[in-house]
Short mmCIF file of C-alpha atoms in Angstrom, two decimals:
data_model
loop_
_atom_site.label_atom_id
_atom_site.label_comp_id
_atom_site.label_asym_id
_atom_site.label_seq_id
_atom_site.Cartn_x
_atom_site.Cartn_y
_atom_site.Cartn_z
CA MET A 297 251.77 120.50 158.12
CA LEU A 298 249.11 122.32 156.19
CA ASP A 299 246.85 119.84 154.44
CA ILE A 300 245.29 121.85 151.60
CA PRO A 301 243.37 120.29 148.71
CA SER A 302 244.30 121.40 145.25
CA ARG A 303 240.76 122.64 144.53
CA VAL A 304 238.45 124.47 146.92
CA ARG A 305 234.85 125.48 146.40
CA VAL A 306 233.70 128.40 148.50
CA HIS A 307 230.05 129.24 149.21
CA VAL A 308 229.82 132.75 150.65
CA GLU A 309 227.01 135.23 150.90
CA PRO A 310 228.45 138.31 149.12
CA PRO A 311 226.94 140.98 151.40
CA LEU A 312 228.24 139.25 154.54
CA ALA A 313 231.73 138.71 153.14
CA ALA A 314 231.99 142.23 151.82
CA GLN A 315 231.43 143.57 155.34
CA ASN A 316 234.26 141.46 156.81
CA ASP A 317 237.98 141.74 156.08
CA MET A 318 239.40 138.63 157.70
CA GLY A 319 242.67 136.76 157.62
CA VAL A 320 243.23 133.73 155.43
CA CYS A 321 242.63 131.04 158.00
CA ASP A 322 239.63 132.78 159.63
CA ALA A 323 237.91 133.29 156.30
CA ILE A 324 238.47 129.74 155.12
CA GLU A 325 237.35 128.31 158.45
CA GLN A 326 234.15 130.38 158.68
CA TYR A 327 233.07 130.66 155.08
CA ALA A 328 234.72 127.84 153.15
CA PRO A 329 233.56 124.26 153.68
CA VAL A 330 236.23 122.26 151.90
CA GLY A 331 235.22 119.70 149.33
CA ARG A 332 236.43 118.28 146.06
CA PRO A 333 234.04 119.50 143.35
CA ASP A 334 235.02 119.81 139.74
CA ALA A 335 235.62 123.56 139.66
CA MET A 336 235.77 126.69 141.80
CA ASN A 337 233.33 129.54 141.72
CA ALA A 338 236.16 131.70 140.42
CA PRO A 339 236.38 131.09 136.67
CA HIS A 340 240.17 131.57 136.50
CA LEU A 341 241.91 130.54 139.72
CA PRO A 342 245.59 131.59 139.66
CA LYS A 343 247.72 128.53 139.13
CA VAL A 344 250.60 128.13 141.62
CA ALA A 345 253.17 125.66 140.36
CA GLY A 346 256.34 124.56 142.18
CA ILE A 347 257.57 127.40 144.36
CA ASP A 348 261.05 128.67 143.52
CA SER A 349 262.67 129.78 146.77
CA THR A 350 264.60 132.48 144.99
CA VAL A 351 261.42 134.13 143.71
CA PRO A 352 259.08 135.83 146.19
CA ALA A 353 255.62 134.36 146.52
CA PRO A 354 253.09 135.95 144.13
CA ALA A 355 251.38 139.04 145.50
CA HIS A 356 247.62 139.43 145.15
CA THR A 357 246.00 142.81 145.23
CA VAL A 358 242.39 143.18 146.14
CA ALA A 359 240.44 145.97 144.56
CA PRO A 360 238.89 148.40 147.06
CA THR A 361 235.24 147.87 147.92
CA SER A 362 234.54 151.56 148.35
CA SER A 363 235.49 154.65 146.40
CA VAL A 364 237.57 157.58 147.52
CA THR A 365 235.54 160.75 148.02
CA GLY A 366 234.81 162.33 144.69
CA ILE A 367 236.47 159.52 142.71
CA PRO A 368 234.40 156.52 141.59
CA SER A 369 235.74 153.13 142.53
CA ALA A 370 237.31 151.17 139.67
CA THR A 371 235.36 148.10 140.75
CA SER A 372 232.02 149.76 141.53
CA SER A 373 230.65 148.39 138.30
CA ILE A 374 232.06 144.91 138.92
CA GLY A 375 230.14 144.17 142.08
CA PRO A 376 231.03 142.67 145.46
CA GLY A 377 230.90 139.08 144.15
CA ALA A 378 233.83 139.58 141.77
CA VAL A 379 235.82 141.43 144.43
CA LEU A 380 235.26 138.58 146.86
CA GLN A 381 236.27 135.98 144.27
CA ASP A 382 239.53 137.81 143.64
CA ARG A 383 240.18 137.99 147.36
CA LEU A 384 239.44 134.30 147.89
CA ALA A 385 241.64 133.40 144.94
CA GLY A 386 244.49 135.24 146.68
CA TRP A 387 243.81 133.39 149.93
CA VAL A 388 243.83 130.00 148.21
CA SER A 389 247.07 130.87 146.40
CA ASP A 390 248.68 131.89 149.70
CA LEU A 391 247.61 128.64 151.33
CA THR A 392 248.93 126.65 148.39
CA THR A 393 252.25 128.46 148.70
CA LEU A 394 252.46 127.67 152.42
CA HIS A 395 251.53 124.05 151.74
CA GLU A 396 254.34 123.58 149.24
CA LEU A 397 256.90 125.34 151.41
CA THR A 398 256.03 123.29 154.49
CA GLU A 399 256.11 120.10 152.39
CA ARG A 400 259.60 120.96 151.25
CA LEU A 401 260.70 121.70 154.82
CA ALA A 402 259.24 118.42 156.07
CA ARG A 403 261.46 116.52 153.64
CA THR A 404 264.61 117.79 155.38
CA ALA A 405 266.08 115.26 157.81
CA ALA A 406 269.22 117.13 158.91
CA LEU A 407 269.26 120.24 161.09
CA ASP A 408 271.53 122.24 158.76
CA ASP A 409 269.33 121.43 155.76
CA ALA A 410 266.21 122.52 157.65
CA LEU A 411 267.81 125.82 158.67
CA GLN A 412 268.82 126.55 155.09
CA GLU A 413 265.31 125.71 153.84
CA LEU A 414 263.77 127.98 156.47
CA LEU A 415 266.02 130.83 155.36
CA ARG A 416 265.21 130.36 151.66
CA ALA A 417 261.46 130.05 152.19
CA GLY A 418 261.37 133.00 154.57
CA ALA A 419 263.32 135.16 152.13
CA ALA A 420 260.79 134.34 149.41
CA LEU A 421 257.84 135.15 151.67
CA VAL A 422 259.13 138.51 152.94
CA GLY A 423 260.78 139.56 149.67
CA ALA A 424 264.38 139.62 150.92
CA ARG A 425 267.54 138.32 149.29
CA ARG A 426 269.76 137.50 152.26
CA GLY A 427 269.40 136.42 155.86
CA LEU A 428 270.79 134.48 158.78
CA ILE A 429 269.60 132.21 161.56
CA VAL A 430 271.20 132.20 165.00
CA LEU A 431 270.40 128.91 166.72
CA GLU A 432 270.83 129.14 170.50
CA PRO A 433 268.40 126.93 172.45
CA ALA A 434 267.40 128.63 175.68
CA ASP A 435 268.12 125.52 177.79
CA GLY A 436 271.83 125.88 176.98
CA LEU A 437 272.19 122.29 175.76
CA GLY A 438 272.96 123.28 172.17
CA PRO A 439 273.64 122.86 169.39
CA ASP A 440 274.63 126.50 168.86
CA THR A 441 275.26 127.62 165.30
CA THR A 442 274.86 130.53 162.89
CA ILE A 443 273.87 129.88 159.27
CA GLY A 444 273.59 132.50 156.53
CA LEU A 445 271.79 132.82 153.21
CA GLY A 446 273.72 134.86 150.66
CA LEU A 447 276.31 135.59 153.35
CA GLY A 448 279.77 134.06 153.35
CA ARG A 449 281.70 133.04 156.41
CA ALA A 450 283.57 136.37 156.36
CA ASP A 451 280.25 138.25 156.16
CA LEU A 452 278.92 136.41 159.21
CA GLY A 453 282.19 137.21 160.96
CA HIS A 454 281.68 140.92 160.28
CA ILE A 455 278.12 140.73 161.65
CA GLU A 456 279.36 139.02 164.81
CA THR A 457 281.67 141.97 165.49
CA VAL A 458 278.63 144.20 166.00
CA PRO A 459 277.61 144.46 169.68
CA ARG A 460 274.98 141.81 170.24
CA SER A 461 272.63 144.22 172.00
CA SER A 462 272.32 146.37 168.86
CA MET A 463 271.43 143.48 166.55
CA SER A 464 267.82 142.43 166.20
CA TYR A 465 268.61 138.76 166.84
CA GLY A 466 270.47 139.75 170.02
CA LYS A 467 267.46 141.67 171.28
CA LEU A 468 265.23 138.67 170.64
CA LEU A 469 267.55 136.10 172.20
CA ASP A 470 268.62 138.12 175.22
CA THR A 471 265.15 139.36 176.20
CA PRO A 472 263.39 136.84 178.49
CA ALA A 473 260.29 135.29 176.97
CA GLY A 474 257.10 137.02 178.02
CA LEU A 475 258.68 140.45 178.38
CA PRO A 476 258.04 143.19 175.81
CA GLY A 477 260.21 142.58 172.76
CA GLY A 478 261.01 139.00 173.66
CA ASP A 479 258.34 137.31 171.55
CA ALA A 480 257.55 139.91 168.90
CA GLU A 481 258.93 140.61 165.46
CA ILE A 482 261.50 143.36 165.00
CA ALA A 483 261.33 145.39 161.79
CA GLN A 484 263.99 147.95 160.93
CA PRO A 485 262.78 149.41 157.63
CA ASP A 486 265.63 151.94 157.29
CA LEU A 487 268.69 151.27 159.38
CA PHE A 488 270.60 154.38 158.36
CA ALA A 489 267.66 156.62 159.28
CA GLU A 490 267.41 155.22 162.80
CA ASP A 491 268.46 157.43 165.67
CA GLY A 492 270.99 155.87 168.01
CA LEU A 493 272.13 153.11 165.62
CA ASP A 494 275.39 151.63 166.85
CA PRO A 495 278.31 153.02 164.77
CA ARG A 496 279.74 149.54 164.28
CA HIS A 497 276.37 148.29 163.06
CA ARG A 498 276.18 151.20 160.61
CA GLU A 499 279.68 150.40 159.35
CA VAL A 500 279.00 146.68 158.86
CA ALA A 501 275.65 147.33 157.16
CA ALA A 502 277.30 149.72 154.73
CA ARG A 503 280.11 147.25 154.03
CA LEU A 504 277.78 144.30 153.41
CA GLY A 505 275.24 146.41 151.52
CA TYR A 506 272.03 145.95 153.49
CA ALA A 507 269.78 148.80 154.54
CA ALA A 508 266.87 147.13 156.37
CA SER A 509 266.09 143.99 158.32
CA TYR A 510 263.18 141.94 159.57
CA ALA A 511 263.60 139.48 162.46
CA LEU A 512 261.42 136.80 164.02
CA PRO A 513 261.95 134.70 167.16
CA LEU A 514 261.97 130.92 166.71
CA SER A 515 260.21 129.48 169.74
CA THR A 516 257.69 126.81 170.68
CA GLN A 517 255.62 126.35 173.80
CA ALA A 518 257.18 122.95 174.52
CA ALA A 519 260.84 123.54 173.62
CA GLY A 520 261.01 127.24 174.44
CA ARG A 521 263.17 129.61 172.44
CA LEU A 522 265.44 127.96 169.89
CA GLY A 523 266.89 131.02 168.14
CA ALA A 524 266.07 133.90 165.83
CA ALA A 525 265.84 134.43 162.08
CA VAL A 526 266.79 137.70 160.38
CA TRP A 527 266.23 138.66 156.74
CA LEU A 528 268.19 141.52 155.20
CA TYR A 529 267.03 143.95 152.48
CA ASP A 530 269.36 145.67 150.05
CA GLU A 531 267.20 148.84 150.13
CA PRO A 532 264.98 150.41 152.80
CA ALA A 533 261.93 148.14 152.99
CA GLU A 534 259.78 146.04 155.26
CA PRO A 535 257.24 143.25 154.68
CA VAL A 536 253.62 144.26 154.26
CA GLU A 537 250.88 142.91 156.49
CA ARG A 538 250.10 139.98 154.18
CA GLN A 539 253.76 138.94 154.08
CA ARG A 540 254.03 139.16 157.86
CA HIS A 541 250.99 136.97 158.24
CA LEU A 542 252.38 134.32 155.88
CA ILE A 543 255.87 134.25 157.39
CA GLY A 544 254.31 134.01 160.85
CA LEU A 545 252.31 130.93 159.87
CA TYR A 546 255.30 129.35 158.18
CA ALA A 547 257.72 130.12 161.04
CA ARG A 548 255.33 128.55 163.52
CA TYR A 549 255.41 125.22 161.72
CA ALA A 550 259.11 125.47 160.89
CA THR A 551 260.05 125.99 164.53
CA GLU A 552 258.19 122.83 165.56
CA HIS A 553 260.13 120.93 162.90
CA LEU A 554 263.41 122.45 164.09
CA ALA A 555 262.65 121.46 167.68
CA ARG A 556 262.34 117.82 166.63
CA LEU A 557 265.61 117.97 164.67
CA VAL A 558 267.40 119.62 167.58
CA GLU A 559 266.38 116.76 169.86
CA LEU A 560 267.51 114.26 167.24
CA GLU A 561 270.86 116.03 166.87
CA ARG A 562 271.36 115.96 170.62
CA THR A 563 270.61 112.25 170.73
CA ARG A 564 273.07 111.54 167.95
CA ALA A 565 275.78 113.57 169.64
CA CYS A 566 275.15 111.75 172.92
CA MET A 567 275.37 108.35 171.20
CA ALA A 568 278.59 109.31 169.45
CA THR A 569 280.12 110.55 172.71
CA ILE A 570 279.23 107.36 174.59
CA THR A 571 280.63 105.22 171.79
CA GLU A 572 283.88 107.16 171.62
CA GLU A 573 284.28 106.92 175.39
CA LEU A 574 283.98 103.12 175.18
CA LEU A 575 286.72 102.92 172.54
CA PRO A 576 290.45 103.38 173.22
CA PRO A 577 291.20 107.04 174.04
CA ARG A 578 294.58 106.66 172.32
CA LEU A 579 296.52 103.99 170.49
CA PRO A 580 299.53 102.46 172.25
CA ARG A 581 303.10 103.06 171.12
CA VAL A 582 304.85 99.77 170.46
CA SER A 583 308.31 99.46 168.97
CA GLY A 584 308.35 98.13 165.44
CA VAL A 585 304.76 98.99 164.50
CA GLN A 586 302.77 102.15 163.71
CA LEU A 587 299.01 102.25 164.34
CA ALA A 588 296.11 104.33 163.01
CA ALA A 589 292.36 103.98 163.54
CA ARG A 590 289.23 105.52 162.04
CA HIS A 591 285.73 105.21 163.48
CA ARG A 592 282.42 106.54 162.13
CA THR A 593 279.23 106.16 164.16
CA GLY A 594 275.81 105.72 162.57
CA PRO A 595 272.89 107.97 163.58
CA ARG A 596 271.38 105.42 165.96
CA GLY A 597 274.70 104.33 167.48
CA GLY A 598 276.04 100.90 166.59
CA GLY A 599 278.13 98.14 168.04
CA ASP A 600 281.28 98.29 165.89
CA TRP A 601 284.51 98.56 167.87
CA TYR A 602 288.27 98.19 167.74
CA ASP A 603 291.08 97.76 170.24
CA ALA A 604 294.85 97.75 170.43
CA LEU A 605 296.64 96.80 173.66
CA PRO A 606 300.23 96.03 174.64
CA LEU A 607 300.75 92.43 175.82
CA PRO A 608 303.56 90.70 177.71
CA ASP A 609 306.86 89.93 175.93
CA ALA A 610 306.63 93.12 173.79
CA ALA A 611 303.64 91.71 171.91
CA LEU A 612 300.62 93.62 170.65
CA GLY A 613 296.98 92.61 170.49
CA LEU A 614 294.74 93.96 167.72
CA ALA A 615 290.98 93.41 167.61
CA VAL A 616 287.94 94.56 165.66
CA GLY A 617 284.36 93.43 166.04
CA SER A 618 280.70 94.18 165.62
CA VAL A 619 277.70 93.49 167.85
CA THR A 620 274.28 92.98 166.30
CA GLY A 621 271.69 95.69 166.76
CA ALA A 622 271.84 99.45 167.18
CA GLY A 623 271.13 102.03 169.83
CA PRO A 624 272.04 102.18 173.52
CA SER A 625 271.72 98.41 174.11
CA ALA A 626 274.12 97.59 171.28
CA ILE A 627 276.60 100.22 172.51
CA ALA A 628 276.46 98.77 176.03
CA ALA A 629 276.95 95.24 174.72
CA MET A 630 279.90 96.42 172.63
CA GLY A 631 281.51 97.91 175.74
CA ARG A 632 281.09 94.69 177.71
CA LEU A 633 282.42 92.55 174.87
CA ARG A 634 285.48 94.74 174.32
CA ALA A 635 286.33 94.79 178.03
CA SER A 636 286.02 91.00 178.22
CA LEU A 637 288.23 90.49 175.20
CA ARG A 638 290.93 92.68 176.74
CA ALA A 639 290.95 90.49 179.83
CA TYR A 640 291.14 87.26 177.83
CA ALA A 641 293.88 88.72 175.60
CA VAL A 642 296.08 89.54 178.60
CA MET A 643 295.68 86.02 179.97
CA GLU A 644 296.03 83.96 176.78
CA GLY A 645 296.61 86.38 173.92
CA GLU A 646 299.21 84.20 172.22
CA ASP A 647 296.37 81.81 171.36
CA PRO A 648 293.73 83.85 169.46
CA VAL A 649 291.44 80.81 169.15
CA ALA A 650 291.29 80.45 172.94
CA VAL A 651 290.56 84.18 173.31
CA LEU A 652 287.59 84.01 170.93
CA SER A 653 286.37 80.72 172.43
CA ASP A 654 286.21 82.28 175.89
CA LEU A 655 284.47 85.35 174.43
CA GLU A 656 281.91 83.17 172.67
CA LEU A 657 281.15 81.26 175.88
CA LEU A 658 280.67 84.49 177.80
CA LEU A 659 278.36 85.92 175.14
CA ARG A 660 276.28 82.74 174.97
CA LEU A 661 275.82 82.60 178.74
CA THR A 662 275.22 86.28 179.47
CA GLU A 663 273.48 87.49 176.30
CA PRO A 664 271.95 84.49 174.53
CA ALA A 665 269.78 86.66 172.27
CA ARG A 666 272.74 88.53 170.79
CA SER A 667 275.49 87.58 168.35
CA ALA A 668 278.70 89.26 167.32
CA THR A 669 281.58 89.02 164.90
CA ALA A 670 285.17 89.49 166.01
CA LEU A 671 288.74 89.19 164.82
CA PHE A 672 291.74 89.02 167.16
CA ALA A 673 295.38 89.18 166.08
CA TYR A 674 298.41 88.46 168.27
CA CYS A 675 301.33 90.45 166.82
CA GLU A 676 305.06 90.05 167.49
CA PRO A 677 306.44 93.26 166.00
CA ALA A 678 310.11 92.23 166.31
CA LEU A 679 309.45 89.23 164.05
CA ARG A 680 306.66 90.91 162.04
CA LYS A 681 304.63 87.79 162.81
CA ILE A 682 300.85 87.85 163.20
CA THR A 683 298.67 85.02 164.49
CA LEU A 684 294.99 85.70 164.05
CA ALA A 685 291.58 84.09 164.31
CA GLY A 686 288.20 85.32 163.18
CA ALA A 687 284.60 84.57 164.10
CA GLY A 688 282.34 85.43 161.15
CA HIS A 689 284.46 88.51 160.42
CA SER A 690 285.81 89.87 157.15
CA PRO A 691 289.45 88.94 156.40
CA PRO A 692 292.25 91.49 156.93
CA LEU A 693 293.91 93.15 153.96
CA VAL A 694 297.68 93.32 153.49
CA ILE A 695 298.96 96.43 151.67
CA GLY A 696 302.56 96.50 150.49
CA GLU A 697 304.88 97.36 147.64
CA ARG A 698 304.75 93.87 146.14
CA ARG A 699 301.27 92.71 147.11
CA THR A 700 297.78 93.86 148.02
CA GLU A 701 295.78 90.83 149.06
CA PHE A 702 293.25 89.55 151.54
CA VAL A 703 294.49 87.13 154.21
CA GLU A 704 293.12 83.65 153.72
CA THR A 705 291.17 82.91 156.90
CA SER A 706 288.99 79.90 157.62
CA VAL A 707 285.23 80.23 157.29
CA SER A 708 283.65 80.45 160.74
CA ALA A 709 280.34 81.36 162.31
CA PRO A 710 279.78 84.54 164.35
CA LEU A 711 279.99 84.34 168.12
CA GLY A 712 276.77 83.16 169.73
CA MET A 713 275.46 81.35 166.66
CA LEU A 714 276.64 77.82 167.51
CA ALA A 715 276.57 75.72 170.67
CA CYS A 716 280.37 75.59 170.63
CA TRP A 717 282.60 77.80 168.52
CA GLU A 718 286.10 76.96 167.36
CA ALA A 719 288.09 77.69 164.21
CA PRO A 720 291.79 77.30 163.36
CA SER A 721 294.12 80.27 163.57
CA VAL A 722 296.19 81.66 160.68
CA GLU A 723 299.78 82.86 160.71
CA LEU A 724 300.96 85.78 158.61
CA LEU A 725 304.48 87.13 158.12
CA ALA A 726 304.51 90.78 157.09
CA GLU A 727 307.27 92.25 154.97
CA PRO A 728 309.05 95.44 156.11
CA GLY A 729 306.86 98.44 155.29
CA GLU A 730 303.67 96.43 154.81
CA THR A 731 300.41 97.50 156.44
CA VAL A 732 297.74 95.13 157.73
CA LEU A 733 294.27 96.65 157.54
CA LEU A 734 291.51 95.39 159.84
CA TYR A 735 287.95 96.68 159.30
CA THR A 736 284.29 95.98 160.03
CA ASP A 737 281.50 95.10 157.60
CA GLY A 738 280.07 98.61 157.87
CA LEU A 739 282.79 99.78 155.47
CA LEU A 740 281.43 97.37 152.86
CA HIS A 741 277.74 97.92 153.60
CA ARG A 742 277.97 101.70 153.23
CA THR A 743 278.98 101.31 149.59
CA GLY A 744 275.50 99.96 148.79
CA ASP A 745 277.06 97.33 146.51
CA PRO A 746 276.78 93.54 146.75
CA MET A 747 279.44 92.09 149.00
CA ASP A 748 281.62 90.69 146.20
CA ARG A 749 281.67 94.07 144.46
CA ALA A 750 282.31 95.87 147.75
CA PHE A 751 285.32 93.62 148.42
CA SER A 752 286.62 94.41 144.93
CA ARG A 753 286.20 98.13 145.59
CA LEU A 754 288.10 97.82 148.87
CA HIS A 755 290.94 95.90 147.18
CA ALA A 756 291.18 98.47 144.39
CA ALA A 757 291.26 101.33 146.92
CA ALA A 758 294.08 99.68 148.85
CA ALA A 759 296.06 98.96 145.68
CA SER A 760 295.74 102.59 144.57
CA VAL A 761 297.37 104.08 147.68
CA PRO A 762 300.09 106.41 146.34
CA ARG A 763 303.66 105.33 147.00
CA ALA A 764 304.35 108.54 148.91
CA LEU A 765 301.60 107.69 151.44
CA ARG A 766 302.49 104.08 152.16
CA ASP A 767 304.82 104.99 155.03
CA ASP A 768 301.98 106.61 156.99
CA PRO A 769 299.15 104.39 158.29
CA ASP A 770 296.97 107.47 158.93
CA ALA A 771 297.27 108.49 155.27
CA ILE A 772 296.53 104.93 154.15
CA ALA A 773 293.37 104.77 156.28
CA ASP A 774 292.16 108.15 154.99
CA HIS A 775 292.83 107.19 151.37
CA VAL A 776 290.95 103.91 151.70
CA LEU A 777 287.97 105.63 153.35
CA ARG A 778 287.71 108.37 150.73
CA THR A 779 288.11 105.93 147.83
CA VAL A 780 285.74 103.22 149.03
CA LEU A 781 283.19 105.74 150.29
CA PRO A 782 283.28 108.82 148.04
CA ASP A 783 280.94 111.83 148.08
CA GLY A 784 280.80 112.14 151.85
CA LEU A 785 279.74 108.54 152.56
CA ASP A 786 282.74 108.25 154.86
CA GLU A 787 281.42 110.97 157.17
CA ALA A 788 279.65 110.29 160.44
CA GLY A 789 275.90 109.96 160.10
CA GLY A 790 275.68 107.01 157.70
CA GLU A 791 273.40 104.12 158.53
CA GLU A 792 276.30 101.76 159.28
CA ASP A 793 279.21 102.10 161.70
CA VAL A 794 282.65 102.02 160.11
CA VAL A 795 285.88 100.90 161.76
CA LEU A 796 289.36 100.83 160.24
CA LEU A 797 292.49 99.74 162.14
CA ALA A 798 295.78 99.95 160.27
CA ALA A 799 299.08 98.49 161.56
CA ARG A 800 302.27 99.22 159.58
CA PHE A 801 305.26 97.01 160.38
CA GLU A 802 308.74 98.49 160.12
#
């Protein structure tokens, strides 16, 4: 990130500076020792407030230092010192603009947000109104996506119908790095005046109303090519040299930031895939009961899990649990714990206390530094009878026409917290059409409320399930998620894992 002080004092010998026309960074590095004095040499430094991405960065014009033949220069009477001050003021303003734009980009933590910010900032720097980014990492590991600025999904669809080889982003992405055209900008200042323009490209440009484009590759030395950015002009135009210099500096930093977010996105996707593979691929079909499950994985991967397995004598075992910690170790521990519980449930599932006691002993012997919460229910669908036991886990919730209430379970410690765990089981008789909802604490923690208020919110969400949806456990689970966690908090990517397991008895 560019670290630029708000005030810069520049000491330059006027004759030497007047003979050199250098770029921003070269001039500041050679001629401008940075300090923090009270004022600049320039009496009125242009003030650059918060940068509005919809407004192009302010342009600074530097008066010529020499006069055209026969015509006196407008600044010949001002002197080289004033000309230099105006030029340095423009450089400082440009650097301030870059500093604020890179600060705003650095605050983005999601890949989509960073791509949108890059598009907005780039449009402001090059003076365009619309644009798109095609993200296609060269290693082929993804993620691949196309995001537009001022372009709807239908507009992007029209652009994708143009042969890739005739689009500037296609030329950048399909040309190997190091070859001519693979690492350079592509400016098309007047598309309709170009000879050999693809007819489909001409048709799409006319339909969408753009007449020029400017494209840059997005690549880093470490990560290689990530994609390409293209900005579209409504009229024939192209960025001037100053704008190209600024967008080049900004794109260089932005691509490094994107590379880090791409790696983070890949890690999250890998964690989510591993977690999903350790959970049941499908829910069993058991006569007399309908099942539905919802699972949301946090960004670091957590240890929340659920299970549903058929047992002898037409019985059904339901389980939810949570392992402490996050990341690969917690996911691995969750997989081991779930597999062990399945084995114990097959052997002695009719006694949930024995199942959890065996699980606690295994956890204490094999992973003494870890604890877990769990709830196991032995269901007899023909009788609508449920026998359950919990170890430090939140109580199930019964949702029906006549009642919406939490099941009264005994208070017990999590697995691995005591030298010997045991707690009494609880029996529940469900009415026809009632749904028993099992869940993990992540559902409550994501609300951000204290636990008592979170439980109240969950109860209110369950009680508000519309009558028309109560026959469908999938609809009940979705309604509870959206009501307890509004505004997208139910989506994957939250800090806590969320598990919901709904069983509706007929």
